[in-house]
mmCIF file of C-alpha atoms in Angstrom:
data_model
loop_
_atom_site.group_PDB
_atom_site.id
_atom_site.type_symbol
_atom_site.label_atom_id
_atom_site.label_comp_id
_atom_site.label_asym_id
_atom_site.label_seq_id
_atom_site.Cartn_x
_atom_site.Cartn_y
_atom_site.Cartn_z
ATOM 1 C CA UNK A 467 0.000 0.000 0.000
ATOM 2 C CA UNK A 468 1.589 3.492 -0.355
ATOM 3 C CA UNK A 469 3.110 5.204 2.489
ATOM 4 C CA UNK A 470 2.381 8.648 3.774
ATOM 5 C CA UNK A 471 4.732 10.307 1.454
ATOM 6 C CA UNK A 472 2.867 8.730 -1.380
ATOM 7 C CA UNK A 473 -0.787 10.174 -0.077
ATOM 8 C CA UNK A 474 1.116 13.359 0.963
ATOM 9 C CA UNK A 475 1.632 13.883 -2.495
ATOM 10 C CA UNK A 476 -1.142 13.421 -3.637
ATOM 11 C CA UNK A 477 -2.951 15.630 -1.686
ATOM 12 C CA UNK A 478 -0.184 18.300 -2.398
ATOM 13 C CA UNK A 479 -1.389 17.678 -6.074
ATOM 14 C CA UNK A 480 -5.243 17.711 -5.569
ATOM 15 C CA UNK A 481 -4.657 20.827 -3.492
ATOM 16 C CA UNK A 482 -2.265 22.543 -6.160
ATOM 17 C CA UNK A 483 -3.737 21.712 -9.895
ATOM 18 C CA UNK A 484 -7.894 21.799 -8.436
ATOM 19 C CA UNK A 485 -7.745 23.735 -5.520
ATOM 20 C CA UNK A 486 -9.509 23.204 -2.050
ATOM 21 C CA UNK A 487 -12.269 25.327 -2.584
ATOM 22 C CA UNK A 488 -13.259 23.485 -6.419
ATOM 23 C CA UNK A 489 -13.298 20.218 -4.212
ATOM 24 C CA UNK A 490 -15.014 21.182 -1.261
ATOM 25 C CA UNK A 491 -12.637 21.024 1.082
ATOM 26 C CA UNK A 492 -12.822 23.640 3.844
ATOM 27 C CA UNK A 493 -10.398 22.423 5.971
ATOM 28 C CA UNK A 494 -7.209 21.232 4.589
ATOM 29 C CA UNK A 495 -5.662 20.206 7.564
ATOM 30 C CA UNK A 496 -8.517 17.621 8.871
ATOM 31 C CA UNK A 497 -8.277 16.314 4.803
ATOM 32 C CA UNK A 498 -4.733 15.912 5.024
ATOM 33 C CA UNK A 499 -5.111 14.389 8.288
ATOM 34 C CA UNK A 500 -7.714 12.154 6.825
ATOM 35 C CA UNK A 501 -5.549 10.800 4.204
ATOM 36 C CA UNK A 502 -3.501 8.918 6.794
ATOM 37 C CA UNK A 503 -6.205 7.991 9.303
ATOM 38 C CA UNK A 504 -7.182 4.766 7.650
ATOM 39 C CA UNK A 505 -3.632 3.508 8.970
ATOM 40 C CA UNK A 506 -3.377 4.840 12.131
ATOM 41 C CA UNK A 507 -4.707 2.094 14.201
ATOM 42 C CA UNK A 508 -3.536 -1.097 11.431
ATOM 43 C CA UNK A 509 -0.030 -0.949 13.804
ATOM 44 C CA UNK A 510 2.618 -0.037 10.492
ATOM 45 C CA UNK A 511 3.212 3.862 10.189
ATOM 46 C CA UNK A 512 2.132 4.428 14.132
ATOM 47 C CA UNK A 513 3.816 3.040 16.594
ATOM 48 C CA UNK A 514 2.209 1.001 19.077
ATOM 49 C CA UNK A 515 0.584 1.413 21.777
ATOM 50 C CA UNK A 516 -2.635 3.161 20.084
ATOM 51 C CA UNK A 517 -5.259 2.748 21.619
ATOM 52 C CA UNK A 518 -7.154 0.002 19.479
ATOM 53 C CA UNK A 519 -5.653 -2.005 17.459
ATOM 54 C CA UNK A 520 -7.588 -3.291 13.937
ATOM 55 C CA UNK A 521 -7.521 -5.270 11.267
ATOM 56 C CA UNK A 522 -6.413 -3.902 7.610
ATOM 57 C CA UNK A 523 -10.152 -5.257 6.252
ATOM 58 C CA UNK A 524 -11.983 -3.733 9.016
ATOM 59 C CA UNK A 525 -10.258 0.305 8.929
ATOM 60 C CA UNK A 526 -10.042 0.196 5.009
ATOM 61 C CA UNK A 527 -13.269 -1.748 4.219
ATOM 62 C CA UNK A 528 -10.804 -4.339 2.447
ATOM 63 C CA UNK A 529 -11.100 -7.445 0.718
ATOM 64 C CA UNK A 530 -8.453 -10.417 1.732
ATOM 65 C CA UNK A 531 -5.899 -11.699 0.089
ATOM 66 C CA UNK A 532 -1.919 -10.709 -0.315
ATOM 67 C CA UNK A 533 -2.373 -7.681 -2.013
ATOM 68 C CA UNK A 534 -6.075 -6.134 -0.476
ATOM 69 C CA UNK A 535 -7.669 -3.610 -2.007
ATOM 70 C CA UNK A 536 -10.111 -1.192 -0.563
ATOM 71 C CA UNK A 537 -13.820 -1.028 -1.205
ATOM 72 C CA UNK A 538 -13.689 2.586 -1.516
ATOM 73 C CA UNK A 539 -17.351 3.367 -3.116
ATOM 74 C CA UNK A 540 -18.989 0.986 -0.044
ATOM 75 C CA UNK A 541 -17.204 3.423 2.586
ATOM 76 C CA UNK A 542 -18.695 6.468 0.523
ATOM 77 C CA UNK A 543 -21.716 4.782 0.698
ATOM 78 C CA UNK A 544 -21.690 4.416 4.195
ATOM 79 C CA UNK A 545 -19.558 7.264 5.876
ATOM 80 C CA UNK A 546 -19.402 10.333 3.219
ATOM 81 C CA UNK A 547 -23.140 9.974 2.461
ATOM 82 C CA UNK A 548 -25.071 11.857 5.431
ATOM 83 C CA UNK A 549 -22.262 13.628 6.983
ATOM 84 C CA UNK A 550 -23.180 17.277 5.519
ATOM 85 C CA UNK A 551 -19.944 19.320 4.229
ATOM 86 C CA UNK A 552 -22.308 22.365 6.508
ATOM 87 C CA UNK A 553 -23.160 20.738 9.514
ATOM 88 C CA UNK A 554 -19.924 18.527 9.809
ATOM 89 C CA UNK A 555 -17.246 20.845 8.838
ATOM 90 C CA UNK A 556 -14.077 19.149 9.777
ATOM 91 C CA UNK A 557 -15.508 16.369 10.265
ATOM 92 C CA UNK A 558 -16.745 16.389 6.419
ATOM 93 C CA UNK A 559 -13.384 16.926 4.815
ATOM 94 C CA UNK A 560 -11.860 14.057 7.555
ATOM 95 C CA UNK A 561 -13.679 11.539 5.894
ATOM 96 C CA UNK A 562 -13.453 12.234 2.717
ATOM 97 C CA UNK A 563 -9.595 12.242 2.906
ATOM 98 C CA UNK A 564 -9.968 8.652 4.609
ATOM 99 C CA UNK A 565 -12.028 8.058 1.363
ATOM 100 C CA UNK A 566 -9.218 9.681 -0.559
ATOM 101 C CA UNK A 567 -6.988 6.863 1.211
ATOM 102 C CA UNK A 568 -8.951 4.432 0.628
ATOM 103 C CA UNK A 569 -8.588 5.172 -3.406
ATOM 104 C CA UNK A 570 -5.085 5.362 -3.685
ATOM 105 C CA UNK A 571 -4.702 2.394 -1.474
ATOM 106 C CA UNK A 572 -7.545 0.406 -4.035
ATOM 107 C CA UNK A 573 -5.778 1.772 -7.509
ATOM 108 C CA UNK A 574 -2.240 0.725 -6.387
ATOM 109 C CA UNK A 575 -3.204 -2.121 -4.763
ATOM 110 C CA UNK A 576 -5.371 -3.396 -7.983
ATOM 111 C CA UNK A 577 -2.685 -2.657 -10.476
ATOM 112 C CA UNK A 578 -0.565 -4.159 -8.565
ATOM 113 C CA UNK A 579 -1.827 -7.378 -8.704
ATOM 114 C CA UNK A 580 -2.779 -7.070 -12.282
ATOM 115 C CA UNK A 581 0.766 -6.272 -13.183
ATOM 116 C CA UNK A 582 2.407 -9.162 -10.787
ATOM 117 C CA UNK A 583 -0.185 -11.661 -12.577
ATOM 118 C CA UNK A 584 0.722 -10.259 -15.869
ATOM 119 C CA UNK A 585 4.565 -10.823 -15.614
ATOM 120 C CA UNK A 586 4.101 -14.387 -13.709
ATOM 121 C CA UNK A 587 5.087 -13.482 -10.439
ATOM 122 C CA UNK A 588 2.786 -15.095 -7.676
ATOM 123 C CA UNK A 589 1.400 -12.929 -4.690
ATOM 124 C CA UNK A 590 3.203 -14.021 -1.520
ATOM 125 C CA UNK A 591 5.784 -12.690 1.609
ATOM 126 C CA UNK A 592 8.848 -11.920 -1.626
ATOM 127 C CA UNK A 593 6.633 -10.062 -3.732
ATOM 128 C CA UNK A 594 5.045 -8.221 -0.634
ATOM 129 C CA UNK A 595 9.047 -7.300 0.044
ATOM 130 C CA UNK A 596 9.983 -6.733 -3.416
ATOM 131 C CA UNK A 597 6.243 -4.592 -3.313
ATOM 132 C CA UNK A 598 7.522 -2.462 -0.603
ATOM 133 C CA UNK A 599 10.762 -1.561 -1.420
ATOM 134 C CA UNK A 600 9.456 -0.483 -4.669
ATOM 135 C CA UNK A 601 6.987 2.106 -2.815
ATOM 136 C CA UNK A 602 9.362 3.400 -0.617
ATOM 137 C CA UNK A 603 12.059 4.489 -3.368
ATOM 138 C CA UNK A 604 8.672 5.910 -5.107
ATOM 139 C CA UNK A 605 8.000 7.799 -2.257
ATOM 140 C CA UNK A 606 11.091 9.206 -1.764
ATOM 141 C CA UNK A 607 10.752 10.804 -5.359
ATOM 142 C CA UNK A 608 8.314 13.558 -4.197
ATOM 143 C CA UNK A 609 9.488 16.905 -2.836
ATOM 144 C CA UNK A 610 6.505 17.350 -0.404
ATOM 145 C CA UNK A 611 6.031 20.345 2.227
ATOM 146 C CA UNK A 612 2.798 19.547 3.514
ATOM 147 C CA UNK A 613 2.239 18.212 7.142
ATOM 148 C CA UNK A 614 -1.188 18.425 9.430
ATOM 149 C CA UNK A 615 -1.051 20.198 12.662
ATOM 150 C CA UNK A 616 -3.030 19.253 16.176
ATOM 151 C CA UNK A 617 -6.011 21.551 16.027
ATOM 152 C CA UNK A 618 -9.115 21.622 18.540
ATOM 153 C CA UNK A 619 -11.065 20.838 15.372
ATOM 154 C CA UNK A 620 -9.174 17.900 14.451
ATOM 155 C CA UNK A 621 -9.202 16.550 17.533
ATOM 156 C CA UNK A 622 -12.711 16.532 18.071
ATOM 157 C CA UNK A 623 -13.152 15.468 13.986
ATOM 158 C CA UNK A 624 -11.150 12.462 14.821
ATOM 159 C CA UNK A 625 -13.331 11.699 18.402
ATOM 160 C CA UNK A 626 -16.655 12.099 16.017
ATOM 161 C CA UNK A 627 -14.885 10.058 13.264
ATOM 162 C CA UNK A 628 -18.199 7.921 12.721
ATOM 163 C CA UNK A 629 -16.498 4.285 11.802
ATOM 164 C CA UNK A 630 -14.400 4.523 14.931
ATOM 165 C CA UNK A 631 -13.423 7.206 16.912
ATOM 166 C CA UNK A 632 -9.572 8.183 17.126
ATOM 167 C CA UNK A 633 -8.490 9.255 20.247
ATOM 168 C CA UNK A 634 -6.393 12.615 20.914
ATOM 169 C CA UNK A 635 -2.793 10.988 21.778
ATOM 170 C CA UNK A 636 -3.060 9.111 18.884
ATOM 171 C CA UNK A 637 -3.501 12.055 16.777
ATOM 172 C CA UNK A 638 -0.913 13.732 18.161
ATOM 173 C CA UNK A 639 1.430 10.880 17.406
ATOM 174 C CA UNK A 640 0.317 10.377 13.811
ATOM 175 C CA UNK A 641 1.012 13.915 13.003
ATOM 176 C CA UNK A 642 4.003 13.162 14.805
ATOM 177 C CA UNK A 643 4.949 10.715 12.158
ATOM 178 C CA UNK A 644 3.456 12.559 9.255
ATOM 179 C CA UNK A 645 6.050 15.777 10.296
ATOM 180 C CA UNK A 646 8.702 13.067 10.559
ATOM 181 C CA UNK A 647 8.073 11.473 6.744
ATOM 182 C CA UNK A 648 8.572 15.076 5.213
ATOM 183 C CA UNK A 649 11.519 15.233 6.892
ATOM 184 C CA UNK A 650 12.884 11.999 6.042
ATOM 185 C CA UNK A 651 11.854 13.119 2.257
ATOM 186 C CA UNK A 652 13.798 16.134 2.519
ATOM 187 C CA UNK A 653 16.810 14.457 3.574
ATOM 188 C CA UNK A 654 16.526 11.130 1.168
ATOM 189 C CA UNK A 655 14.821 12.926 -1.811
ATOM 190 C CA UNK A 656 15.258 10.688 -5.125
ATOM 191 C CA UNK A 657 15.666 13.319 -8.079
ATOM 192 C CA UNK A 658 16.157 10.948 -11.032
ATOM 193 C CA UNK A 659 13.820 7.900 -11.888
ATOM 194 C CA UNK A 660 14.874 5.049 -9.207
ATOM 195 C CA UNK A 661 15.872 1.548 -10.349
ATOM 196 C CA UNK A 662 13.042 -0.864 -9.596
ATOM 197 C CA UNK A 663 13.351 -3.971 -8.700
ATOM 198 C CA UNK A 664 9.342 -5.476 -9.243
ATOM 199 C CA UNK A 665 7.404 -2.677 -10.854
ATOM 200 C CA UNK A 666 8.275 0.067 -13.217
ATOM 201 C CA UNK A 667 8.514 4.068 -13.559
ATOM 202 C CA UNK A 668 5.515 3.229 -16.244
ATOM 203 C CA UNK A 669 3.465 1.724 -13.217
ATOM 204 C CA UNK A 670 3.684 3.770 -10.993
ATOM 205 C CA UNK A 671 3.081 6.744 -13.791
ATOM 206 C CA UNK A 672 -0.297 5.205 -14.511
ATOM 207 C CA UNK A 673 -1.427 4.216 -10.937
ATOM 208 C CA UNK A 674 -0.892 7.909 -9.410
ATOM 209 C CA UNK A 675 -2.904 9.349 -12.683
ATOM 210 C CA UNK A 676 -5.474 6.951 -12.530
ATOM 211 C CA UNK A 677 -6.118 7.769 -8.093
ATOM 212 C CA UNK A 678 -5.682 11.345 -9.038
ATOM 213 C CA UNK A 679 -8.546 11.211 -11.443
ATOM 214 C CA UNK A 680 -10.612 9.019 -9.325
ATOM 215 C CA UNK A 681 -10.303 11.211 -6.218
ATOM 216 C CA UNK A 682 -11.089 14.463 -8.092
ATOM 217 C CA UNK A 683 -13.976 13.189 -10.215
ATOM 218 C CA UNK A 684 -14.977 11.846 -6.552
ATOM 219 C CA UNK A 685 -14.886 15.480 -4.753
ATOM 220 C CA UNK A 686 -15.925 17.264 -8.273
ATOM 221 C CA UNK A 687 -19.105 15.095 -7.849
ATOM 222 C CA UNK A 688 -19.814 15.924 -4.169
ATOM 223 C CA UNK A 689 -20.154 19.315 -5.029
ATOM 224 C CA UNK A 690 -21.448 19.462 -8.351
#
């Protein structure tokens, strides 16, 4: 799945080439924030102890399998339907960056498996490494700037969060580790095209273009 540079990015891009007003988003910060809550309690990007731990299926309405991919329409469905961009403020643009997260997660996810089953490589712990490494150099090829701050609106956003609430120290660590990833990005920036070891600079190419256009014809919609 990508990493928080990866979704950092693309909000970075949503935010720069549509603008936060065109999508209705009135509060950047809870729709950044959003686009890493999905993970927080799965146990990868925060450290543990959070408060509850869950399962990958369970925070990101996912199917099974090596490679999951989310259901991101059924969480639309079900969370972004009914919570008013007027009444629920932050607590609007919170969930639809977890739905945001939720797309990336699903197109990546997807193509990966399409591609692995396309070159004959089977889904398993190997690919999963070769899978990760792979994200992580692509992540490290985006100059991002953008990092969520502790607000008394995200806080209670995230406590009103209406598939499970998220408690304040854990949002407090997560942007903890958010600030930490741009720094890391600073510091290990890739500025050529890295050398892949299971997917491909084409790949990757077509799976950020194809969540970009997703998530903005999502958010277009919302508002049209």
């Amino acid at each position: 799945m990508p990493s928080w540079n990866i979704h950092t990015a693309h909000v970075e891009r949503l935010l720069r080439e549509e603008g936060a007003a065109r999508l209705g988003v009135r509060d950047v910060n809870a729709f950044l924030f959003g686009n890493f809550l999905p993970d927080i309690y799965v146990g990868y990007m925060v450290p543990v102890p959070v408060a509850h731990l869950r399962d990958y299926r369970e925070t990101h309405f996912a199917d099974g399998g090596a490679i999951p991919s989310p259901n991101y329409q059924a969480f639309w469905d079900r969370f972004v339907v009914g919570c008013d961009a007027e009444d629920g403020g932050s607590l609007h643009d919170l969930v639809l960056g977890a739905w945001a997260h939720l797309v990336c997660d699903s197109v990546y996810n997807t193509r990966t498996r399409a591609y692995i089953a396309s070159i004959g490589v089977k889904a398993g712990d190997v690919t999963r490494k070769r899978k990760q490494l792979d994200f992580a150099l692509f992540g490290r090829t985006f100059d991002i700037s953008l990092r969520p701050c502790v607000t008394p609106e995200l806080i209670a956003a995230c406590a009103a969060y209406p598939q499970y609430p998220v408690i304040e120290a854990d949002v407090r660590e997560a942007v903890a580790v958010a600030g930490r990833i741009v720094d890391e990005n600073h510091e290990g920036l890739i500025r050529s095209v890295p050398t892949y070891d299971l997917l491909t600079p084409e790949f990757f190419s077509a799976a950020s273009e194809e969540a970009n256009e997703t998530i903005v014809a999502g958010l277009l919609g919302q508002v049209s």
